[in-house]
Every structure is written in structure tokens, then in C-alpha cells.
PDB file of C-alpha atoms in Angstrom:
ATOM      1  CA  ALA A   1      43.019 221.010 258.990  1.00 67.00           C
ATOM      2  CA  GLN A   2      45.193 221.297 256.028  1.00 73.00           C
ATOM      3  CA  ARG A   3      47.973 224.247 256.449  1.00 86.00           C
ATOM      4  CA  VAL A   4      51.123 224.726 254.512  1.00 94.00           C
ATOM      5  CA  THR A   5      53.434 227.190 255.511  1.00 96.00           C
ATOM      6  CA  GLN A   6      56.023 228.706 253.666  1.00 97.00           C
ATOM      7  CA  PRO A   7      58.152 230.898 255.845  1.00 96.00           C
ATOM      8  CA  GLU A   8      59.999 233.024 253.552  1.00 96.00           C
ATOM      9  CA  LYS A   9      57.446 235.789 251.134  1.00 96.00           C
ATOM     10  CA  LEU A  10      60.906 237.062 249.206  1.00 98.00           C
ATOM     11  CA  LEU A  11      63.975 235.358 248.902  1.00 98.00           C
ATOM     12  CA  SER A  12      66.659 236.848 247.155  1.00 98.00           C
ATOM     13  CA  VAL A  13      70.014 234.686 246.096  1.00 98.00           C
ATOM     14  CA  PHE A  14      73.264 235.674 243.888  1.00 98.00           C
ATOM     15  CA  LYS A  15      73.218 233.754 240.115  1.00 97.00           C
ATOM     16  CA  GLY A  16      75.445 230.417 241.423  1.00 97.00           C
ATOM     17  CA  ALA A  17      74.398 230.317 244.828  1.00 98.00           C
ATOM     18  CA  PRO A  18      72.380 227.503 246.327  1.00 98.00           C
ATOM     19  CA  VAL A  19      68.962 228.252 247.228  1.00 97.00           C
ATOM     20  CA  GLU A  20      66.319 226.313 249.810  1.00 97.00           C
ATOM     21  CA  LEU A  21      62.865 227.229 249.888  1.00 98.00           C
ATOM     22  CA  LYS A  22      61.089 225.878 252.640  1.00 97.00           C
ATOM     23  CA  CYS A  23      57.639 224.558 252.686  1.00 97.00           C
ATOM     24  CA  ASN A  24      56.402 222.930 255.653  1.00 96.00           C
ATOM     25  CA  TYR A  25      52.831 220.812 255.810  1.00 93.00           C
ATOM     26  CA  SER A  26      49.932 219.639 258.325  1.00 89.00           C
ATOM     27  CA  TYR A  27      50.596 216.231 258.846  1.00 67.00           C
ATOM     28  CA  SER A  28      47.472 214.001 257.189  1.00 64.00           C
ATOM     29  CA  GLY A  29      48.454 210.137 256.926  1.00 72.00           C
ATOM     30  CA  SER A  30      50.296 209.848 253.520  1.00 76.00           C
ATOM     31  CA  PRO A  31      50.528 213.655 252.123  1.00 82.00           C
ATOM     32  CA  GLU A  32      50.577 214.206 248.226  1.00 87.00           C
ATOM     33  CA  LEU A  33      53.050 217.596 248.288  1.00 91.00           C
ATOM     34  CA  PHE A  34      53.585 219.693 244.981  1.00 93.00           C
ATOM     35  CA  TRP A  35      55.805 222.222 244.176  1.00 96.00           C
ATOM     36  CA  TYR A  36      54.346 225.357 241.707  1.00 96.00           C
ATOM     37  CA  VAL A  37      55.975 228.168 239.773  1.00 97.00           C
ATOM     38  CA  GLN A  38      54.640 230.947 238.015  1.00 96.00           C
ATOM     39  CA  TYR A  39      57.598 232.670 235.721  1.00 96.00           C
ATOM     40  CA  SER A  40      56.773 236.455 235.379  1.00 94.00           C
ATOM     41  CA  ARG A  41      53.736 236.519 232.514  1.00 92.00           C
ATOM     42  CA  GLN A  42      53.206 233.090 232.942  1.00 94.00           C
ATOM     43  CA  ARG A  43      50.680 230.670 234.137  1.00 96.00           C
ATOM     44  CA  LEU A  44      51.558 228.462 237.176  1.00 96.00           C
ATOM     45  CA  GLN A  45      52.419 224.870 236.621  1.00 95.00           C
ATOM     46  CA  LEU A  46      53.864 222.424 237.897  1.00 94.00           C
ATOM     47  CA  LEU A  47      57.288 222.169 238.754  1.00 95.00           C
ATOM     48  CA  LEU A  48      57.706 218.743 240.519  1.00 92.00           C
ATOM     49  CA  ARG A  49      55.775 216.262 242.798  1.00 89.00           C
ATOM     50  CA  HIS A  50      57.056 214.445 245.807  1.00 85.00           C
ATOM     51  CA  ILE A  51      55.493 210.982 244.488  1.00 78.00           C
ATOM     52  CA  SER A  52      58.050 211.204 241.612  1.00 77.00           C
ATOM     53  CA  ARG A  53      61.223 212.142 242.835  1.00 74.00           C
ATOM     54  CA  GLU A  54      62.304 213.759 239.555  1.00 79.00           C
ATOM     55  CA  SER A  55      64.651 216.673 239.396  1.00 80.00           C
ATOM     56  CA  ILE A  56      62.681 219.112 237.251  1.00 86.00           C
ATOM     57  CA  LYS A  57      65.198 222.284 235.632  1.00 92.00           C
ATOM     58  CA  GLY A  58      67.591 220.995 238.484  1.00 92.00           C
ATOM     59  CA  PHE A  59      65.396 221.625 241.252  1.00 95.00           C
ATOM     60  CA  THR A  60      65.192 218.986 243.589  1.00 94.00           C
ATOM     61  CA  ALA A  61      62.629 218.136 246.810  1.00 94.00           C
ATOM     62  CA  ASP A  62      63.129 215.986 249.563  1.00 87.00           C
ATOM     63  CA  LEU A  63      59.874 215.022 251.840  1.00 89.00           C
ATOM     64  CA  ASN A  64      60.854 214.647 255.132  1.00 90.00           C
ATOM     65  CA  LYS A  65      57.593 213.128 257.494  1.00 87.00           C
ATOM     66  CA  GLY A  66      59.815 213.584 260.449  1.00 88.00           C
ATOM     67  CA  GLU A  67      59.910 217.292 260.366  1.00 90.00           C
ATOM     68  CA  THR A  68      57.006 217.818 258.303  1.00 91.00           C
ATOM     69  CA  SER A  69      59.026 219.263 255.540  1.00 93.00           C
ATOM     70  CA  PHE A  70      59.072 219.548 251.571  1.00 94.00           C
ATOM     71  CA  HIS A  71      61.793 221.909 250.927  1.00 96.00           C
ATOM     72  CA  LEU A  72      63.116 222.627 247.194  1.00 96.00           C
ATOM     73  CA  LYS A  73      66.573 222.826 246.700  1.00 96.00           C
ATOM     74  CA  LYS A  74      68.700 223.816 244.083  1.00 97.00           C
ATOM     75  CA  PRO A  75      72.461 223.875 244.490  1.00 96.00           C
ATOM     76  CA  PHE A  76      73.170 226.862 241.689  1.00 97.00           C
ATOM     77  CA  ALA A  77      70.285 229.253 241.018  1.00 97.00           C
ATOM     78  CA  GLN A  78      70.101 230.654 237.723  1.00 97.00           C
ATOM     79  CA  GLU A  79      68.618 233.716 236.385  1.00 97.00           C
ATOM     80  CA  GLU A  80      66.007 232.283 235.235  1.00 97.00           C
ATOM     81  CA  ASP A  81      64.970 230.643 238.530  1.00 98.00           C
ATOM     82  CA  SER A  82      63.284 233.729 239.118  1.00 98.00           C
ATOM     83  CA  ALA A  83      59.880 233.332 239.730  1.00 98.00           C
ATOM     84  CA  MET A  84      56.934 232.730 242.590  1.00 98.00           C
ATOM     85  CA  TYR A  85      57.149 229.677 243.932  1.00 98.00           C
ATOM     86  CA  TYR A  86      53.907 227.826 245.856  1.00 98.00           C
ATOM     87  CA  CYS A  87      54.299 224.314 247.949  1.00 97.00           C
ATOM     88  CA  ALA A  88      51.082 222.610 248.022  1.00 95.00           C
ATOM     89  CA  GLN A  89      49.482 219.897 249.707  1.00 92.00           C
ATOM     90  CA  GLY A  90      47.079 217.114 247.919  1.00 87.00           C
ATOM     91  CA  THR A  91      43.850 216.376 249.415  1.00 78.00           C
ATOM     92  CA  GLY A  92      41.464 213.406 249.573  1.00 72.00           C
ATOM     93  CA  ALA A  93      39.387 215.115 247.250  1.00 70.00           C
ATOM     94  CA  ASN A  94      42.860 215.420 245.068  1.00 76.00           C
ATOM     95  CA  ASN A  95      42.354 219.510 245.199  1.00 82.00           C
ATOM     96  CA  LEU A  96      45.436 221.368 246.332  1.00 90.00           C
ATOM     97  CA  PHE A  97      45.964 223.082 249.342  1.00 92.00           C
ATOM     98  CA  PHE A  98      48.249 225.888 248.593  1.00 95.00           C
ATOM     99  CA  GLY A  99      50.838 228.003 250.956  1.00 96.00           C
ATOM    100  CA  THR A 100      51.083 231.600 250.433  1.00 96.00           C
ATOM    101  CA  GLY A 101      54.143 231.513 247.712  1.00 97.00           C
ATOM    102  CA  THR A 102      57.717 232.645 247.853  1.00 98.00           C
ATOM    103  CA  ARG A 103      58.896 234.829 245.670  1.00 98.00           C
ATOM    104  CA  LEU A 104      62.633 233.739 244.376  1.00 98.00           C
ATOM    105  CA  THR A 105      64.836 236.534 242.421  1.00 98.00           C
ATOM    106  CA  VAL A 106      68.282 235.343 241.418  1.00 98.00           C
ATOM    107  CA  ILE A 107      70.846 238.431 241.348  1.00 97.00           C
ATOM    108  CA  PRO A 108      72.967 238.059 238.183  1.00 95.00           C
TER     109      PRO A 108
ATOM    110  CA  GLU B   1      47.748 220.621 222.925  1.00 57.00           C
ATOM    111  CA  ALA B   2      45.614 223.945 223.635  1.00 78.00           C
ATOM    112  CA  GLY B   3      46.140 225.249 227.160  1.00 95.00           C
ATOM    113  CA  VAL B   4      42.834 225.906 229.946  1.00 97.00           C
ATOM    114  CA  ALA B   5      41.285 229.161 228.372  1.00 97.00           C
ATOM    115  CA  GLN B   6      40.156 232.335 230.283  1.00 98.00           C
ATOM    116  CA  SER B   7      37.408 235.071 229.596  1.00 97.00           C
ATOM    117  CA  PRO B   8      37.737 237.893 230.441  1.00 97.00           C
ATOM    118  CA  ARG B   9      41.289 238.345 231.350  1.00 97.00           C
ATOM    119  CA  TYR B  10      40.730 241.891 233.163  1.00 98.00           C
ATOM    120  CA  LYS B  11      37.048 243.303 234.523  1.00 98.00           C
ATOM    121  CA  ILE B  12      36.434 245.879 236.839  1.00 98.00           C
ATOM    122  CA  ILE B  13      33.055 246.342 238.504  1.00 98.00           C
ATOM    123  CA  GLU B  14      31.377 248.237 241.192  1.00 98.00           C
ATOM    124  CA  LYS B  15      30.580 247.196 244.628  1.00 97.00           C
ATOM    125  CA  ARG B  16      26.955 245.227 244.381  1.00 97.00           C
ATOM    126  CA  GLN B  17      27.267 244.412 240.946  1.00 98.00           C
ATOM    127  CA  SER B  18      27.498 240.974 239.133  1.00 97.00           C
ATOM    128  CA  VAL B  19      30.102 239.697 237.241  1.00 98.00           C
ATOM    129  CA  ALA B  20      30.344 236.362 235.110  1.00 98.00           C
ATOM    130  CA  PHE B  21      33.776 233.897 234.575  1.00 98.00           C
ATOM    131  CA  TRP B  22      34.242 231.739 231.577  1.00 98.00           C
ATOM    132  CA  CYS B  23      36.797 228.724 231.903  1.00 98.00           C
ATOM    133  CA  ASN B  24      37.799 225.943 229.045  1.00 97.00           C
ATOM    134  CA  PRO B  25      39.751 223.070 230.107  1.00 96.00           C
ATOM    135  CA  ILE B  26      42.004 220.684 228.397  1.00 95.00           C
ATOM    136  CA  SER B  27      40.280 218.376 225.846  1.00 93.00           C
ATOM    137  CA  GLY B  28      39.277 215.576 227.997  1.00 91.00           C
ATOM    138  CA  HIS B  29      39.971 216.919 231.304  1.00 92.00           C
ATOM    139  CA  ALA B  30      37.279 215.382 233.252  1.00 91.00           C
ATOM    140  CA  THR B  31      37.982 217.273 236.361  1.00 93.00           C
ATOM    141  CA  LEU B  32      37.599 221.197 236.770  1.00 95.00           C
ATOM    142  CA  TYR B  33      38.301 223.620 239.470  1.00 96.00           C
ATOM    143  CA  TRP B  34      38.073 227.473 240.328  1.00 97.00           C
ATOM    144  CA  TYR B  35      40.287 229.113 242.502  1.00 97.00           C
ATOM    145  CA  GLN B  36      40.560 232.383 243.932  1.00 98.00           C
ATOM    146  CA  GLN B  37      43.809 234.151 244.502  1.00 97.00           C
ATOM    147  CA  ILE B  38      43.491 237.439 246.857  1.00 96.00           C
ATOM    148  CA  LEU B  39      47.294 239.628 246.066  1.00 94.00           C
ATOM    149  CA  GLY B  40      50.110 238.339 248.543  1.00 92.00           C
ATOM    150  CA  GLN B  41      48.232 235.048 249.192  1.00 94.00           C
ATOM    151  CA  GLY B  42      48.201 231.401 247.433  1.00 95.00           C
ATOM    152  CA  PRO B  43      45.397 229.921 245.432  1.00 97.00           C
ATOM    153  CA  LYS B  44      42.036 228.780 247.679  1.00 96.00           C
ATOM    154  CA  LEU B  45      40.411 226.419 246.386  1.00 95.00           C
ATOM    155  CA  LEU B  46      36.584 227.521 245.561  1.00 97.00           C
ATOM    156  CA  ILE B  47      35.039 224.721 243.566  1.00 96.00           C
ATOM    157  CA  GLN B  48      36.071 221.048 242.074  1.00 94.00           C
ATOM    158  CA  PHE B  49      34.043 219.343 239.276  1.00 94.00           C
ATOM    159  CA  GLN B  50      34.150 215.819 237.936  1.00 91.00           C
ATOM    160  CA  ASN B  51      32.725 215.964 234.662  1.00 89.00           C
ATOM    161  CA  ASN B  52      28.998 217.698 235.382  1.00 86.00           C
ATOM    162  CA  GLY B  53      28.806 217.224 239.053  1.00 92.00           C
ATOM    163  CA  VAL B  54      30.346 219.138 242.238  1.00 93.00           C
ATOM    164  CA  VAL B  55      33.173 217.129 244.308  1.00 91.00           C
ATOM    165  CA  ASP B  56      33.737 220.249 246.936  1.00 91.00           C
ATOM    166  CA  ASP B  57      32.303 223.363 247.097  1.00 94.00           C
ATOM    167  CA  SER B  58      33.565 223.254 250.994  1.00 92.00           C
ATOM    168  CA  GLN B  59      35.058 227.117 250.462  1.00 93.00           C
ATOM    169  CA  LEU B  60      32.423 228.442 247.929  1.00 96.00           C
ATOM    170  CA  PRO B  61      30.387 231.377 249.856  1.00 95.00           C
ATOM    171  CA  LYS B  62      27.107 230.012 248.249  1.00 95.00           C
ATOM    172  CA  ASP B  63      25.242 233.490 249.392  1.00 96.00           C
ATOM    173  CA  ARG B  64      26.866 235.107 246.357  1.00 97.00           C
ATOM    174  CA  PHE B  65      29.120 233.099 244.709  1.00 98.00           C
ATOM    175  CA  SER B  66      27.817 230.219 242.220  1.00 98.00           C
ATOM    176  CA  ALA B  67      29.124 227.823 239.382  1.00 97.00           C
ATOM    177  CA  GLU B  68      27.829 225.360 236.856  1.00 96.00           C
ATOM    178  CA  ARG B  69      29.777 222.849 234.545  1.00 94.00           C
ATOM    179  CA  LEU B  70      26.265 221.807 232.666  1.00 83.00           C
ATOM    180  CA  LYS B  71      27.709 219.476 230.050  1.00 87.00           C
ATOM    181  CA  GLY B  72      30.483 218.502 231.895  1.00 85.00           C
ATOM    182  CA  VAL B  73      33.192 221.082 229.564  1.00 92.00           C
ATOM    183  CA  ASP B  74      33.042 224.467 230.193  1.00 96.00           C
ATOM    184  CA  SER B  75      32.543 225.845 233.427  1.00 97.00           C
ATOM    185  CA  THR B  76      30.898 229.392 234.631  1.00 98.00           C
ATOM    186  CA  LEU B  77      31.875 231.272 237.837  1.00 98.00           C
ATOM    187  CA  LYS B  78      29.496 234.216 238.715  1.00 98.00           C
ATOM    188  CA  ILE B  79      29.347 236.703 241.604  1.00 98.00           C
ATOM    189  CA  GLN B  80      26.316 238.320 242.705  1.00 97.00           C
ATOM    190  CA  PRO B  81      26.580 240.820 244.512  1.00 96.00           C
ATOM    191  CA  ALA B  82      30.133 241.284 244.513  1.00 97.00           C
ATOM    192  CA  LYS B  83      32.029 242.808 247.496  1.00 97.00           C
ATOM    193  CA  LEU B  84      35.105 244.578 247.923  1.00 97.00           C
ATOM    194  CA  GLU B  85      36.953 241.785 249.321  1.00 97.00           C
ATOM    195  CA  ASP B  86      36.458 239.709 245.945  1.00 98.00           C
ATOM    196  CA  SER B  87      38.519 241.471 244.353  1.00 98.00           C
ATOM    197  CA  ALA B  88      41.320 238.879 243.246  1.00 98.00           C
ATOM    198  CA  VAL B  89      42.314 236.892 240.637  1.00 98.00           C
ATOM    199  CA  TYR B  90      39.670 233.550 239.601  1.00 98.00           C
ATOM    200  CA  LEU B  91      41.688 230.756 238.740  1.00 98.00           C
ATOM    201  CA  CYS B  92      40.541 228.136 236.380  1.00 98.00           C
ATOM    202  CA  ALA B  93      42.864 224.542 236.141  1.00 96.00           C
ATOM    203  CA  SER B  94      42.099 221.269 234.931  1.00 95.00           C
ATOM    204  CA  SER B  95      43.112 217.685 235.382  1.00 93.00           C
ATOM    205  CA  LEU B  96      42.446 214.331 234.186  1.00 89.00           C
ATOM    206  CA  GLY B  97      40.938 213.646 237.754  1.00 76.00           C
ATOM    207  CA  LEU B  98      43.620 211.137 238.861  1.00 67.00           C
ATOM    208  CA  ALA B  99      44.872 210.675 242.238  1.00 66.00           C
ATOM    209  CA  GLY B 100      48.176 213.339 242.756  1.00 64.00           C
ATOM    210  CA  GLY B 101      47.919 214.486 238.884  1.00 78.00           C
ATOM    211  CA  GLU B 102      48.783 217.454 237.451  1.00 88.00           C
ATOM    212  CA  GLN B 103      46.548 220.660 237.349  1.00 93.00           C
ATOM    213  CA  TYR B 104      47.111 222.904 234.488  1.00 95.00           C
ATOM    214  CA  PHE B 105      46.113 226.551 234.831  1.00 97.00           C
ATOM    215  CA  GLY B 106      44.536 228.904 233.099  1.00 98.00           C
ATOM    216  CA  PRO B 107      45.596 232.771 232.542  1.00 97.00           C
ATOM    217  CA  GLY B 108      43.526 233.684 235.315  1.00 97.00           C
ATOM    218  CA  THR B 109      41.068 236.863 235.263  1.00 98.00           C
ATOM    219  CA  ARG B 110      41.792 239.536 237.159  1.00 98.00           C
ATOM    220  CA  LEU B 111      38.817 241.102 239.697  1.00 98.00           C
ATOM    221  CA  THR B 112      38.967 244.576 240.484  1.00 98.00           C
ATOM    222  CA  VAL B 113      35.243 245.872 242.660  1.00 98.00           C
ATOM    223  CA  THR B 114      35.748 249.374 243.540  1.00 97.00           C
TER     224      THR B 114
END
């Protein structure tokens, strides 16, 4: 069965500090993994996907198949990064299985 | 381009009543999704359409939930009769339908069942 685990419901960091949001997924061949973000009063939106290997808003995420992880990282957190972050795994039918989310608060 | 539209934004009903939600996807998006997001949890897929056909409805409680996308564009999701545990945000999303493609979400409908 699909499983996406985000162990931290809440995470607080100071502005300028590094941040890492953890995500572990269940093995399923070649996984498609995504990070979605929801800023206050905004819609859920795609932040990044592993196949594009790009950096968005300073965030990166590396797929580690050995550890079945897809942690989201940013070297220097900004106040505008405060949001709800969801890790999601794509399924064969091109839909998404979401984790429970981590609320990131960046303290000024 | 206009985003995914949903209505109503909020709905309060009593248990055993029925309710319907409407979604208008981004123009040209073949795939439409309905998700249920209970407080404190991530979105859970209820049903996925490709044009006007159902791709996946394995997690839709079919004894009370139904959805349609008759003309392959707009979609409605209905709950009849509602239960207290149906209180949630119902999210509609659409995508071009390509594998690994981005899903675009609507603002959601917050349903409270009392």
C-alpha cells in the first residue's frame, strides 16, 4: 500500500537558519515524488518534483532510494517560507498520495 | 489563465442532509480530481476523471458519495446522506493528464456537518 510519512507535524526555525522537512515514502518501483506547499489563504500548489531536479525558491529535494526518502531542504529560511508543506507520491494512475503535512514556521 | 474554480466555498448542513459541490477545471485540462482533506490530514483522492470517464474511484464511499463529469469539463460531487465524519475540505484539482504532471488545485469547499 502507498505510504508517505512526514514525521513532523510542526517545525519552527529562525530566519536564516537551515531547514529540512522530512519525507519517507513506500517503495514502488520508480517513484514519482513531489512537494506541494500551501501558503496562508492560498491554494495548494506544486513546489517541486524530483524528476525536474530544479531548485524552487531556494528549496531542493533529493531522492534517496536507499533510504526511501525525499527530504526538502533550504540552506537559509526566510519568513515567507512559513507555510504548510506536503510530500506526495505519484501513483500509476497519475494521481497523488499525500503525506499528513508539516507546518513550517520561520521565526523572525 | 484562470485557475480551478469551486463553489460554494463554505457549506454547513445537518447530518442526513445532502450537499453538492461544483468544480470548473482549467480550460483544456483532461484530468480532474476530487480530494477530501480532513483536518490535520493530507488530501485523500476520492475520484479521478479522464475527460468524462472514471479512472480511479477506489476510495470513494459509493454508498453515499457520487460524482460526475458528463461533458468532460465541469464536475459535481454529491454526498447523500451526509455523516458527521464527512466534515472536511473538498478540493478539486485538474491537470493536463500527463504522467508526473502538475496538478492545479482549486480553493476548496469547507463542509461542516452538524
